[in-house]
PDB file of C-alpha atoms in Angstrom:
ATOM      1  CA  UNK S 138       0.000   0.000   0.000  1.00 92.00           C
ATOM      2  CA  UNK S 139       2.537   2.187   0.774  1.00 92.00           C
ATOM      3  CA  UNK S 140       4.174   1.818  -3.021  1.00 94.00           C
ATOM      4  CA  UNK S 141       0.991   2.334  -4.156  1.00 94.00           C
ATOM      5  CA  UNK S 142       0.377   5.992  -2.058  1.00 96.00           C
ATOM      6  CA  UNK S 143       3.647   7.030  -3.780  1.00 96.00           C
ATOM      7  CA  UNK S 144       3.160   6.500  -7.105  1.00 97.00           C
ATOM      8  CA  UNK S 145      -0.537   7.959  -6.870  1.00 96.00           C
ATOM      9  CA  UNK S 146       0.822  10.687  -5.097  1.00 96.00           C
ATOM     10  CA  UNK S 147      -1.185  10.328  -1.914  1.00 96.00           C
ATOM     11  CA  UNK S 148       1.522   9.522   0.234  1.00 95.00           C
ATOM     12  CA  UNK S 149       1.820  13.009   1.813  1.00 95.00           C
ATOM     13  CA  UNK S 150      -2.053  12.979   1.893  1.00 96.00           C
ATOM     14  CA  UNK S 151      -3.629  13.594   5.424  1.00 97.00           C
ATOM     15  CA  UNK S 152      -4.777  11.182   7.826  1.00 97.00           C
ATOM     16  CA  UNK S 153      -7.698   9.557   7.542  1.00 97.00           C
ATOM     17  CA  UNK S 154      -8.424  11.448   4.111  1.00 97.00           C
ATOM     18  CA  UNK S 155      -8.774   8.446   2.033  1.00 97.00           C
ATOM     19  CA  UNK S 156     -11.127   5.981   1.071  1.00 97.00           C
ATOM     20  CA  UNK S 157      -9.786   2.463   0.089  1.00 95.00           C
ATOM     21  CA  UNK S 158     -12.020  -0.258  -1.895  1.00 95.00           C
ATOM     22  CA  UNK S 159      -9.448  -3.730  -1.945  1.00 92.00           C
ATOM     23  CA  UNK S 160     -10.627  -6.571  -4.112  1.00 91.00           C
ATOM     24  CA  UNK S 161      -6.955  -8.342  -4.718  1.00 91.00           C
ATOM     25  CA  UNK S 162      -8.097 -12.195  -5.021  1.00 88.00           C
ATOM     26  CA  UNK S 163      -6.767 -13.824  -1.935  1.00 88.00           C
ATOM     27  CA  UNK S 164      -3.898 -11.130  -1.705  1.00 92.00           C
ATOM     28  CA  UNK S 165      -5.802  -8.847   0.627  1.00 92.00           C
ATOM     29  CA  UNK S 166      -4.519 -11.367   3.674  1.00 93.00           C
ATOM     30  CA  UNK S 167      -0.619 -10.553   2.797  1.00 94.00           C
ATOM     31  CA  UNK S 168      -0.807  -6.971   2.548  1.00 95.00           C
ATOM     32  CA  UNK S 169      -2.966  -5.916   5.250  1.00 94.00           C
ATOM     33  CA  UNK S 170      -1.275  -8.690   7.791  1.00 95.00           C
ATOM     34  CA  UNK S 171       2.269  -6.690   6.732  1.00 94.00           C
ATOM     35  CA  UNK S 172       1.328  -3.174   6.620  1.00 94.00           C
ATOM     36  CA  UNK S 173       2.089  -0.462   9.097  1.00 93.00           C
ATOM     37  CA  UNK S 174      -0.325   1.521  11.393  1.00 89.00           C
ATOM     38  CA  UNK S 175       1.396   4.769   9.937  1.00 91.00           C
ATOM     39  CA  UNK S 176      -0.074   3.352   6.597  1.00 95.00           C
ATOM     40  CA  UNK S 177      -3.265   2.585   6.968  1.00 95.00           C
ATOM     41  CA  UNK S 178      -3.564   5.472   9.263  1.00 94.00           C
ATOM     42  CA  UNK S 179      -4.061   7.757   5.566  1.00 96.00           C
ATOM     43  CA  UNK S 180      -7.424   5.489   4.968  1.00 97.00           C
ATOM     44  CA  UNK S 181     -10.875   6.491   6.635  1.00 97.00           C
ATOM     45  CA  UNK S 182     -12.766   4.023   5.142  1.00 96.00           C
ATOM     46  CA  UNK S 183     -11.510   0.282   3.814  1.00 94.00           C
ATOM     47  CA  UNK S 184     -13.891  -1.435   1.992  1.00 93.00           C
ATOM     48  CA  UNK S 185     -12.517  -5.234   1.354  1.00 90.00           C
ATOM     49  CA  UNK S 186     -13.804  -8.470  -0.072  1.00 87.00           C
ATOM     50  CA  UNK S 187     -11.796 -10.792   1.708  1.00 86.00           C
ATOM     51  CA  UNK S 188     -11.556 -14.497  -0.146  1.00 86.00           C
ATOM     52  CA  UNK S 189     -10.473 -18.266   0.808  1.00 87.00           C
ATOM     53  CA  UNK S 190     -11.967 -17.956   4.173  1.00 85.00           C
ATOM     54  CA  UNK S 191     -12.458 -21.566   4.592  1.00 87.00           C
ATOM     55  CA  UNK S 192      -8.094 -21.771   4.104  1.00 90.00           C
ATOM     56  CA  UNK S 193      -7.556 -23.264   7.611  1.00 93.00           C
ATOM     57  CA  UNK S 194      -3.825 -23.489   6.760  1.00 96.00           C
ATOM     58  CA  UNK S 195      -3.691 -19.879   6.419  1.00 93.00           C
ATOM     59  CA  UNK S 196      -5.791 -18.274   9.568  1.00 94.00           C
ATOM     60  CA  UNK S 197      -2.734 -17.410  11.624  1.00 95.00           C
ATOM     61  CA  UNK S 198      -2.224 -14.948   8.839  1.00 94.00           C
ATOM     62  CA  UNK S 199      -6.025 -14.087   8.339  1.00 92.00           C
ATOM     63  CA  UNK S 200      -6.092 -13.463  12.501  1.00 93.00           C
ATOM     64  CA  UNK S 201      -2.851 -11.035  11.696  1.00 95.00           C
ATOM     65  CA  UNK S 202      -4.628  -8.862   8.748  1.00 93.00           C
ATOM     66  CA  UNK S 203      -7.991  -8.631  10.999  1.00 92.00           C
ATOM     67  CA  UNK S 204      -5.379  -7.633  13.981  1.00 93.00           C
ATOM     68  CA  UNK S 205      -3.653  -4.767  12.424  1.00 94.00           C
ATOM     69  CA  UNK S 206      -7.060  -3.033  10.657  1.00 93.00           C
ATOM     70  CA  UNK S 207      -8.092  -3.004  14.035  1.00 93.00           C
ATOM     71  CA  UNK S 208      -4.326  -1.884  15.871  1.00 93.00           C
ATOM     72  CA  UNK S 209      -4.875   0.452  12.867  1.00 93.00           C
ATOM     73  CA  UNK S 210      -8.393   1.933  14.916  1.00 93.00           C
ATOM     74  CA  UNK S 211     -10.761   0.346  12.087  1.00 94.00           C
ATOM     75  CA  UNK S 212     -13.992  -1.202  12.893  1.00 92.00           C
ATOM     76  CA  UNK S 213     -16.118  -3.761  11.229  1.00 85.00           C
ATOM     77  CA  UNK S 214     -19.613  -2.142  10.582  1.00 88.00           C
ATOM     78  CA  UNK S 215     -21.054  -4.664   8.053  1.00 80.00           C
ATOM     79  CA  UNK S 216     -20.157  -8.408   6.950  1.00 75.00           C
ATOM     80  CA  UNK S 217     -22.001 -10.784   4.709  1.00 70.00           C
ATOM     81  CA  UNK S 218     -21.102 -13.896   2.989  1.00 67.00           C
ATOM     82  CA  UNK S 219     -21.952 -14.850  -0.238  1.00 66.00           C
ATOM     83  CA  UNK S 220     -22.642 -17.941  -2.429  1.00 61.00           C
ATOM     84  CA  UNK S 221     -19.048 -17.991  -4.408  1.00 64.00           C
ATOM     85  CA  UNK S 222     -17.757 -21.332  -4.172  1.00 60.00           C
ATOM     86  CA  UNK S 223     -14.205 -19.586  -3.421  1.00 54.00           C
TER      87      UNK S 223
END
C-alpha cells in the first residue's frame, strides 16, 4: 500500500483522508497482515472483499490482517457472505 500511495501521489495525503475499496483475489490477507499503522492510518474508510476464508492453513495470517485493521483503529460495521464457491 505504501508503493501504491507514492506512485498515486497520496503519500503526503492527510490522515484519515482516504477511502480504500481492496478486491486483490486472496492477496488482501498478505498486505494488510504486513502493513504499518502509519499506513493505513491515511485510509478512513476500507472497503474489502476478503476471499479463501475456509483456508484453515492460512488463519494465523487471516487473525494477523484482521489484527492490524483493528491496531490500525478500524472497525467492522457490516459483513455478509456470499454464495461464491471460493
Amino acid at each position: 500500500l505504501s508503493q501504491v500511495l507514492q506512485n498515486t501521489g497520496l503519500a503526503q495525503a492527510p490522515n484519515r483522508s482516504i477511502v480504500m475499496k481492496m478486491d486483490v483475489e486472496n492477496a488482501e490477507w498478505r498486505i494488510l497482515a504486513t502493513e504499518t499503522p502509519a499506513v493505513l492510518s491515511k485510509f478512513q474508510q476500507v472497503l474489502l472483499e476478503f476471499h479463501r476464508l475456509t483456508d484453515t492453513a492460512k488463519h494465523g495470517l487471516y487473525a494477523q490482517a484482521v489484527h492490524t485493521l483493528l491496531y490500525a483503529g478500524f472497525r467492522v460495521v457490516h459483513i455478509h457472505g456470499n454464495n461464491a464457491n471460493h
